[in-house]
PDB file of C-alpha atoms in Angstrom:
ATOM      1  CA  UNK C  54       0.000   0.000   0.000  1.00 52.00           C
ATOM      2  CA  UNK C  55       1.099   3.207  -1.232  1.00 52.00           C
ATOM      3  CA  UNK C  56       2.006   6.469   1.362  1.00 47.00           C
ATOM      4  CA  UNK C  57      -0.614   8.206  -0.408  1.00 48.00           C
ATOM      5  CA  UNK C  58      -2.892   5.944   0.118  1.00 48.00           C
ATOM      6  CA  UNK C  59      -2.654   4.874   3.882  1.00 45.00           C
ATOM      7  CA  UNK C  60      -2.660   8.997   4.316  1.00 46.00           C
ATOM      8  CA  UNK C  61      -6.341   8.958   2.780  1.00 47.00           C
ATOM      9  CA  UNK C  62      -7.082   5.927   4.708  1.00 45.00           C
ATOM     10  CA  UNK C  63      -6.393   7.594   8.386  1.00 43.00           C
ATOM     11  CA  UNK C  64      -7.950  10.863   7.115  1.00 43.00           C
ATOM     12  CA  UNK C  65     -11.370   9.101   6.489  1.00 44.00           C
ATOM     13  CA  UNK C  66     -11.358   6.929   9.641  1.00 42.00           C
ATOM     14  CA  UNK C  67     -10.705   9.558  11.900  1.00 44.00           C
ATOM     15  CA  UNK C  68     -13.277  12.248   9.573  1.00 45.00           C
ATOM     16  CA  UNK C  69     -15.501   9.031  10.044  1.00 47.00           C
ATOM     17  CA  UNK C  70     -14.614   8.708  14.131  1.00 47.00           C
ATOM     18  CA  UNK C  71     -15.069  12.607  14.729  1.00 51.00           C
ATOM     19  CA  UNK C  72     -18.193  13.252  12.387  1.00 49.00           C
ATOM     20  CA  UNK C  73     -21.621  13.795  14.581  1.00 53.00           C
ATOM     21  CA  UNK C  74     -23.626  15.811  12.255  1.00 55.00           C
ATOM     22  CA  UNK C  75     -23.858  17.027   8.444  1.00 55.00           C
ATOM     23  CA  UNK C  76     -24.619  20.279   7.055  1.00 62.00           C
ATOM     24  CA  UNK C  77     -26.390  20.654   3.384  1.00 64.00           C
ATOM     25  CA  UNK C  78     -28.810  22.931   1.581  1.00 66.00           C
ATOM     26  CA  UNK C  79     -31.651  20.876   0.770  1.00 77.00           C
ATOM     27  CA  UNK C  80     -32.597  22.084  -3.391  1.00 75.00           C
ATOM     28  CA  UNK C  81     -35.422  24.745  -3.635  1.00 75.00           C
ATOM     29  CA  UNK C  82     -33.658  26.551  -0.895  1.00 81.00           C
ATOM     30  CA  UNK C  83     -31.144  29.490  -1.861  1.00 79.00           C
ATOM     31  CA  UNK C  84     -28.746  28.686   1.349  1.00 82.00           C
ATOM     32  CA  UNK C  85     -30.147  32.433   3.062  1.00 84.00           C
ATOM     33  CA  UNK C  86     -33.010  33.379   4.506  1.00 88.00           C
ATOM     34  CA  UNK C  87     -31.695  37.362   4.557  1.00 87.00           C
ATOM     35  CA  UNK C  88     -29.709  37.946   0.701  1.00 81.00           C
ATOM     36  CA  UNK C  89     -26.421  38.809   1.924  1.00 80.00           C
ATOM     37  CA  UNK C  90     -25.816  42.831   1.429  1.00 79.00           C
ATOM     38  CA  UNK C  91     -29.547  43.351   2.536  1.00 80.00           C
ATOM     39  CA  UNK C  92     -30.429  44.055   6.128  1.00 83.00           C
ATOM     40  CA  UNK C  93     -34.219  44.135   7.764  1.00 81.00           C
ATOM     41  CA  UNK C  94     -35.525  46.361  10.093  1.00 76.00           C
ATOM     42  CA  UNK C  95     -32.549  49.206  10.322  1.00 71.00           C
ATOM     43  CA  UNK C  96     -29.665  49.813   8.623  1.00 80.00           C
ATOM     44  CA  UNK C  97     -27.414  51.626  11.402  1.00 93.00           C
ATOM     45  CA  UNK C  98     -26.476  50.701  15.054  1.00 95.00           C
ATOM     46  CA  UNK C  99     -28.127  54.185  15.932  1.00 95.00           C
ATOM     47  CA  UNK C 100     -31.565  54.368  17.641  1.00 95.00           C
ATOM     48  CA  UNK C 101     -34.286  56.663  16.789  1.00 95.00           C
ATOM     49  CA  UNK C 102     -35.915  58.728  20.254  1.00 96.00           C
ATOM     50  CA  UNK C 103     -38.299  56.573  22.036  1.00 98.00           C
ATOM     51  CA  UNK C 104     -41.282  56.136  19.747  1.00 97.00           C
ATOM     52  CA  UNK C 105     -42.502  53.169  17.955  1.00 97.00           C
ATOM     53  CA  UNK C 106     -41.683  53.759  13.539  1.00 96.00           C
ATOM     54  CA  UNK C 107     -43.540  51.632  10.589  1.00 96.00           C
ATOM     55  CA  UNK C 108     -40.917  51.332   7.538  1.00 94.00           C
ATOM     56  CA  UNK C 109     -41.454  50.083   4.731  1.00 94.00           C
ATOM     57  CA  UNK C 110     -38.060  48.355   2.487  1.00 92.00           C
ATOM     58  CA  UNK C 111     -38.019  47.655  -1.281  1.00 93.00           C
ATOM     59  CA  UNK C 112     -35.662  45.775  -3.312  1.00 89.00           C
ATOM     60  CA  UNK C 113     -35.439  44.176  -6.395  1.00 92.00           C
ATOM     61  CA  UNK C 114     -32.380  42.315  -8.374  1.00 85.00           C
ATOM     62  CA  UNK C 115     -31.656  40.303 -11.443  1.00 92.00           C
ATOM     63  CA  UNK C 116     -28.872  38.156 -11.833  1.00 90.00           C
ATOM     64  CA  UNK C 117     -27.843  35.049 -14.008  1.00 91.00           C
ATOM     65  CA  UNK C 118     -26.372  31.721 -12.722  1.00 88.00           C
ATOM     66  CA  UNK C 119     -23.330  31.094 -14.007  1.00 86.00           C
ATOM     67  CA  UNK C 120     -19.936  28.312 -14.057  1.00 85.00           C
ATOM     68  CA  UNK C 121     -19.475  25.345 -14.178  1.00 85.00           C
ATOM     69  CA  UNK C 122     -22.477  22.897 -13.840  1.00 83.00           C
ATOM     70  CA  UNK C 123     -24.687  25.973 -14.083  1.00 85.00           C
ATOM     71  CA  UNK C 124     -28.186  24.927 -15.876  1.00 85.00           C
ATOM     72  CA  UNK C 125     -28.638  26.107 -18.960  1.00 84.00           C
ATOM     73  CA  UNK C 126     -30.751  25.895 -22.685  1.00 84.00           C
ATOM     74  CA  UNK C 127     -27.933  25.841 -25.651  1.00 83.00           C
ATOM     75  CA  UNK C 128     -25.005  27.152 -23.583  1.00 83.00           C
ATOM     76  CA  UNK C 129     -26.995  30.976 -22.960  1.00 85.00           C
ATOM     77  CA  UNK C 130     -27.291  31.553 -18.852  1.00 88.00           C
ATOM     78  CA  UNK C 131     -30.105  31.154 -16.821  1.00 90.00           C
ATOM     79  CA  UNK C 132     -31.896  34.425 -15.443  1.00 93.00           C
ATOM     80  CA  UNK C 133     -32.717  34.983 -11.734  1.00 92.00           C
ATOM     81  CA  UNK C 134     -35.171  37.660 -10.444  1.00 94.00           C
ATOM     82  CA  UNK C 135     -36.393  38.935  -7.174  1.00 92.00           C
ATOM     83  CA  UNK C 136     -38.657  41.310  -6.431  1.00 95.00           C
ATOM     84  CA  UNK C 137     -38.982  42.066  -2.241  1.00 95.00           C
ATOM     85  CA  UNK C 138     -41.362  44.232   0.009  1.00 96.00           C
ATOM     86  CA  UNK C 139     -40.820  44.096   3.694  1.00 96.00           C
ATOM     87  CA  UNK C 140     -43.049  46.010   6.262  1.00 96.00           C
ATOM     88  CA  UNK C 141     -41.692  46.422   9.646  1.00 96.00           C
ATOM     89  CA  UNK C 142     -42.186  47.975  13.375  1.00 97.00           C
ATOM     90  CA  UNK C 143     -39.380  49.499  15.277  1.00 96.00           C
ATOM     91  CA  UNK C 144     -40.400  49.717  18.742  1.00 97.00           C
ATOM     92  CA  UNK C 145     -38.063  52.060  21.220  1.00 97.00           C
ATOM     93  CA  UNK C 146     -39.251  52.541  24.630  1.00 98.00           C
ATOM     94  CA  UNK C 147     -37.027  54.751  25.924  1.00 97.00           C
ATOM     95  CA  UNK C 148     -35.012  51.990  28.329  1.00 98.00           C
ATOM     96  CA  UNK C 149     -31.669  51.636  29.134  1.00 97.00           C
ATOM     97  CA  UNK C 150     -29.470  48.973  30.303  1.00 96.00           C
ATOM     98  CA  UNK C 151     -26.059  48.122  31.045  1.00 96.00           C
ATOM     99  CA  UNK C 152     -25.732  51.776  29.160  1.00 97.00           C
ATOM    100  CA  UNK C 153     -27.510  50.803  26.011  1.00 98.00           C
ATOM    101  CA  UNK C 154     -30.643  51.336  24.147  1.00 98.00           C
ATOM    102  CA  UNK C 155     -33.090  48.989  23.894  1.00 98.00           C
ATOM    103  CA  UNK C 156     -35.240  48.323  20.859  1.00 97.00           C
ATOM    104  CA  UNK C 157     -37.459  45.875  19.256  1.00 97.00           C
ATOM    105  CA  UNK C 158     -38.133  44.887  15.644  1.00 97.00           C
ATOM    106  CA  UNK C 159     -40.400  42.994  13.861  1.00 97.00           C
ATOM    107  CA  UNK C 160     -40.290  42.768  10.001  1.00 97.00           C
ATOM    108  CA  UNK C 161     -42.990  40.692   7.560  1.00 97.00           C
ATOM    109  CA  UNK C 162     -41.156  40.484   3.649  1.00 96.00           C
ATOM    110  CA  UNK C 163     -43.194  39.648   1.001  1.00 97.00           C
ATOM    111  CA  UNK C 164     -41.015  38.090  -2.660  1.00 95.00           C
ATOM    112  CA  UNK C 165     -42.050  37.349  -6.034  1.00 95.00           C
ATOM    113  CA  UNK C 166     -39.400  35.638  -7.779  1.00 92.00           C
ATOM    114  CA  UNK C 167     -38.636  33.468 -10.901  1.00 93.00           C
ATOM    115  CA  UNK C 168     -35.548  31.581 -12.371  1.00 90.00           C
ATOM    116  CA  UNK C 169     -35.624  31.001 -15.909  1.00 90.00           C
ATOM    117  CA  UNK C 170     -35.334  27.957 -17.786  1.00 88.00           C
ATOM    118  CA  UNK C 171     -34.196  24.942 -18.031  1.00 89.00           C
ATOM    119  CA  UNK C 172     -35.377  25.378 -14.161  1.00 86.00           C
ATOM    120  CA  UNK C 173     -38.729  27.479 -15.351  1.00 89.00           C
ATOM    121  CA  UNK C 174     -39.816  28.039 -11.355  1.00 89.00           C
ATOM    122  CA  UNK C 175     -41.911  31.149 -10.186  1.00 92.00           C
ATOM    123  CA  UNK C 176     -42.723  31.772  -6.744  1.00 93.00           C
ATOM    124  CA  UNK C 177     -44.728  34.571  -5.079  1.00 96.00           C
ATOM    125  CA  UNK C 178     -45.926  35.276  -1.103  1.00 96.00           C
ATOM    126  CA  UNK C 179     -44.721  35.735   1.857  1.00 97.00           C
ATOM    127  CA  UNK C 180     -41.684  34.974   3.507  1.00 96.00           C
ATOM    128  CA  UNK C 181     -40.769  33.871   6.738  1.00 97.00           C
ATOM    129  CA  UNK C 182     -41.576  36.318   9.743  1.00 98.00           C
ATOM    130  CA  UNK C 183     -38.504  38.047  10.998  1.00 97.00           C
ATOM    131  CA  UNK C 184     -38.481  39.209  14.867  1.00 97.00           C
ATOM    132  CA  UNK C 185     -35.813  40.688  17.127  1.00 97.00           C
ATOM    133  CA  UNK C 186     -36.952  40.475  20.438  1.00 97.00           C
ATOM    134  CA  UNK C 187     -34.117  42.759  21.785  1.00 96.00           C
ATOM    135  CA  UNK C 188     -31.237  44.660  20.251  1.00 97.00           C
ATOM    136  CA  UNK C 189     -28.819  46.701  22.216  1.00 98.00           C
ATOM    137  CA  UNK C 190     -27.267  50.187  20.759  1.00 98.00           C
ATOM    138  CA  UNK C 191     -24.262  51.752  22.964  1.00 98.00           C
ATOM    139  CA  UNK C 192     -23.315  55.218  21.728  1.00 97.00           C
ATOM    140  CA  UNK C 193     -19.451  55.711  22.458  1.00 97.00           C
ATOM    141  CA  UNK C 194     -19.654  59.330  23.388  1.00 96.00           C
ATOM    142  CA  UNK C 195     -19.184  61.921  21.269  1.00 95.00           C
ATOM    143  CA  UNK C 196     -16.818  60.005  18.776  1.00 97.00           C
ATOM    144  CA  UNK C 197     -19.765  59.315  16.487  1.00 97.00           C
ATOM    145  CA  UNK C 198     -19.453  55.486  16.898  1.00 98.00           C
ATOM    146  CA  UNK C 199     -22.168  53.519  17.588  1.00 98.00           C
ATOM    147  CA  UNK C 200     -22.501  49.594  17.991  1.00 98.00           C
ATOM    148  CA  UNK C 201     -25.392  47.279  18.521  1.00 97.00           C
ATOM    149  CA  UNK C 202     -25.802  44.044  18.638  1.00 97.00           C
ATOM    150  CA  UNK C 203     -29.003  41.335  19.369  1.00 96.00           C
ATOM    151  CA  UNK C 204     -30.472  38.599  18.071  1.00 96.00           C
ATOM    152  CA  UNK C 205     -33.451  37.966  15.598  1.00 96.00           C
ATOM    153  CA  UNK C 206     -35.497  35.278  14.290  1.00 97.00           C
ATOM    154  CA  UNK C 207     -36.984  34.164  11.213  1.00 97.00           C
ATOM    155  CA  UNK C 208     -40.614  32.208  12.241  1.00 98.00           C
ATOM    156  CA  UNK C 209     -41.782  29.329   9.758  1.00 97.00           C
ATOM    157  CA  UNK C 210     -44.710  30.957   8.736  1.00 97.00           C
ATOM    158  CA  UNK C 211     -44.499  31.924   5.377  1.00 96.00           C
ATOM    159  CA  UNK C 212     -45.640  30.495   1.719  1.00 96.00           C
ATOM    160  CA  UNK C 213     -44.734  26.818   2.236  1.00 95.00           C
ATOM    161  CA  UNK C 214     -45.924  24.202   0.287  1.00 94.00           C
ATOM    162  CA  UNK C 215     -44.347  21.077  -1.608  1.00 93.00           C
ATOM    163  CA  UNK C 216     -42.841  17.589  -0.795  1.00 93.00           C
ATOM    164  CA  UNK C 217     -39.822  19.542   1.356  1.00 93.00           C
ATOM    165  CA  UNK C 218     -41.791  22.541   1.672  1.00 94.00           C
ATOM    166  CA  UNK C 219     -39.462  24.743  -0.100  1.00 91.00           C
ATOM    167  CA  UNK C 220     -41.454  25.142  -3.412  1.00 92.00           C
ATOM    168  CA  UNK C 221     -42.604  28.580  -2.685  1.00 93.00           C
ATOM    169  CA  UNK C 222     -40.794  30.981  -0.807  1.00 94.00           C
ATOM    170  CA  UNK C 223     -41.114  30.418   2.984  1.00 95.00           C
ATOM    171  CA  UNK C 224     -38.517  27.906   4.552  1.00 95.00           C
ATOM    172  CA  UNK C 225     -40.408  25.173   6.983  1.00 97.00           C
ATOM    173  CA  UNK C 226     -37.223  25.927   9.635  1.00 97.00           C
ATOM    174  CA  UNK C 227     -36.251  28.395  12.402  1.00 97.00           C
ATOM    175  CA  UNK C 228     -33.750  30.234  11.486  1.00 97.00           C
ATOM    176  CA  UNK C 229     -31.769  32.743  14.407  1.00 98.00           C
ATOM    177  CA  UNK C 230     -29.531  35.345  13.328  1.00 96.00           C
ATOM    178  CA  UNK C 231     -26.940  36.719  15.778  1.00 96.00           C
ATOM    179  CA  UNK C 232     -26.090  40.267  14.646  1.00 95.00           C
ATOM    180  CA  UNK C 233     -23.274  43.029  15.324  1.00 96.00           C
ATOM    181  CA  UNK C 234     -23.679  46.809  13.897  1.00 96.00           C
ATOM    182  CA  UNK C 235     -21.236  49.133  14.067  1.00 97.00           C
ATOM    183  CA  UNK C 236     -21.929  52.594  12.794  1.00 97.00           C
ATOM    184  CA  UNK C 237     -19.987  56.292  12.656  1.00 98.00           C
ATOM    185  CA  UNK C 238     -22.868  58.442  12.305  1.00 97.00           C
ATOM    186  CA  UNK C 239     -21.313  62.238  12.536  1.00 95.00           C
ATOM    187  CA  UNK C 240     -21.079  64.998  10.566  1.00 94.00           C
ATOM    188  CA  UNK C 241     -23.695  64.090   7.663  1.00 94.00           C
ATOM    189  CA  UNK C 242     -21.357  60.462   7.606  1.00 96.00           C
ATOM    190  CA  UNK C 243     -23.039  56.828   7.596  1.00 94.00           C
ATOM    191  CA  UNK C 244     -20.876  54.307   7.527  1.00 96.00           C
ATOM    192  CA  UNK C 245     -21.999  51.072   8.844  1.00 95.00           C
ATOM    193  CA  UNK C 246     -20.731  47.202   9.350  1.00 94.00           C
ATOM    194  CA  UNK C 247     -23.551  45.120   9.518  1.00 93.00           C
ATOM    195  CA  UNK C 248     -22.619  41.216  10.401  1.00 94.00           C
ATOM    196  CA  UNK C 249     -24.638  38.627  11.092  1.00 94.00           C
ATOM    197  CA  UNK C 250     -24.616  34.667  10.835  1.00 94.00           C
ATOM    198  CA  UNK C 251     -27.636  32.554  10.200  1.00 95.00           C
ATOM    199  CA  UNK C 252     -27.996  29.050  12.073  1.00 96.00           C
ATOM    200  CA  UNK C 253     -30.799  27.243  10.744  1.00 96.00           C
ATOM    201  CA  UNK C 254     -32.754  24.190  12.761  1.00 95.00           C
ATOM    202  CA  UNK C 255     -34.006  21.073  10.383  1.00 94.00           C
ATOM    203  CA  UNK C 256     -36.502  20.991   8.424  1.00 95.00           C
ATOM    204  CA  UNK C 257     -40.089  20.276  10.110  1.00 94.00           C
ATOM    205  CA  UNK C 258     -41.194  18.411   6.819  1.00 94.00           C
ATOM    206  CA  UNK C 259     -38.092  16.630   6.008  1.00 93.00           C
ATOM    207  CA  UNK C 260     -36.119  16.217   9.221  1.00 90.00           C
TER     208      UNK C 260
END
């Protein structure tokens, strides 16, 4: 037996011995439930004064799907487009702690979208529910930083239907999304870092 081969042969028994779990995007879902570059319910780590704000935020994009393996009908790409209204509450009540702001968000988006063929799939209603119970914005003084962070939810109760329950545009899952925001808001600047990572639990329909 070759070097190279009793190398692979240890690598798989022990990937074998240590693996618990598997992660995988089951098809009909796009791997998000928030598009990365897009953020719900407030784009800044600054809070408003206490009052509680409707918003309304609307997107749209096209793109193509592309490289190797990509579907497509006589080598031409195949067309993706999205069209997105979400309708939100920000809630500020005027409480402190630990020397932040606290604030509450809840957001209900709404998507029409269609991927062209060989796929040929349209989907239109509403997505998944997304709520922050609790976000936390600390204004550094006068330096014109600002940084939040908190943690939101998307609920599985949009537009779900299929075998999998991913053939229109809700996902049957929770998913929670940890976020940090840090802002410099001063003199007429906004620049912002918004980060957040999505952890998903299984599917209801599918395990």
């Amino acid at each position: 037996m070759t070097t190279h081969r009793k190398i692979a042969i240890a690598a798989l028994i022990m990937a074998s011995a240590g693996a618990t779990s598997a992660n995988a995007y089951e098809f009909g879902s796009p791997g998000w439930a928030q598009k990365p570059g897009i953020t719900l319910g407030g784009g800044t780590a600054g809070t408003p004064p206490p009052g509680l704000y409707s918003f309304n935020q609307v997107f749209t994009y096209q793109a193509n799907i592309v490289g190797p393996g990509a579907p497509n009908v006589g080598g031409a790409s195949t067309p993706v487009h999205a069209a997105v209204e979400a309708s939100g509450l920000l809630w500020v009540p005027g409480w402190t702690f630990l020397g932040a702001t606290y604030d509450a968000v809840i957001v209900q988006p709404w998507i029409m979208a269609d991927v062209g063929g060989p796929i040929n799939v349209q989907q239109a209603g509403m997505h998944n529910t997304f709520i922050v119970p609790g976000e936390l914005s600390w204004k550094l003084g006068d330096s014109g930083f600002f940084v939040k962070t908190g943690l939101g939810m998307y609920v599985p109760n949009g537009s779900i239907s299929g075998p999998s329950g991913l053939n229109n545009v809700g996902n049957p899952w929770w998913t929670f999304q940890p976020e940090l925001v840090v802002s410099y808001l001063k003199d007429g600047w906004n620049l912002t870092a918004n980060l957040y990572h999505e952890i998903n639990t299984r599917n209801s329909i599918t395990g």
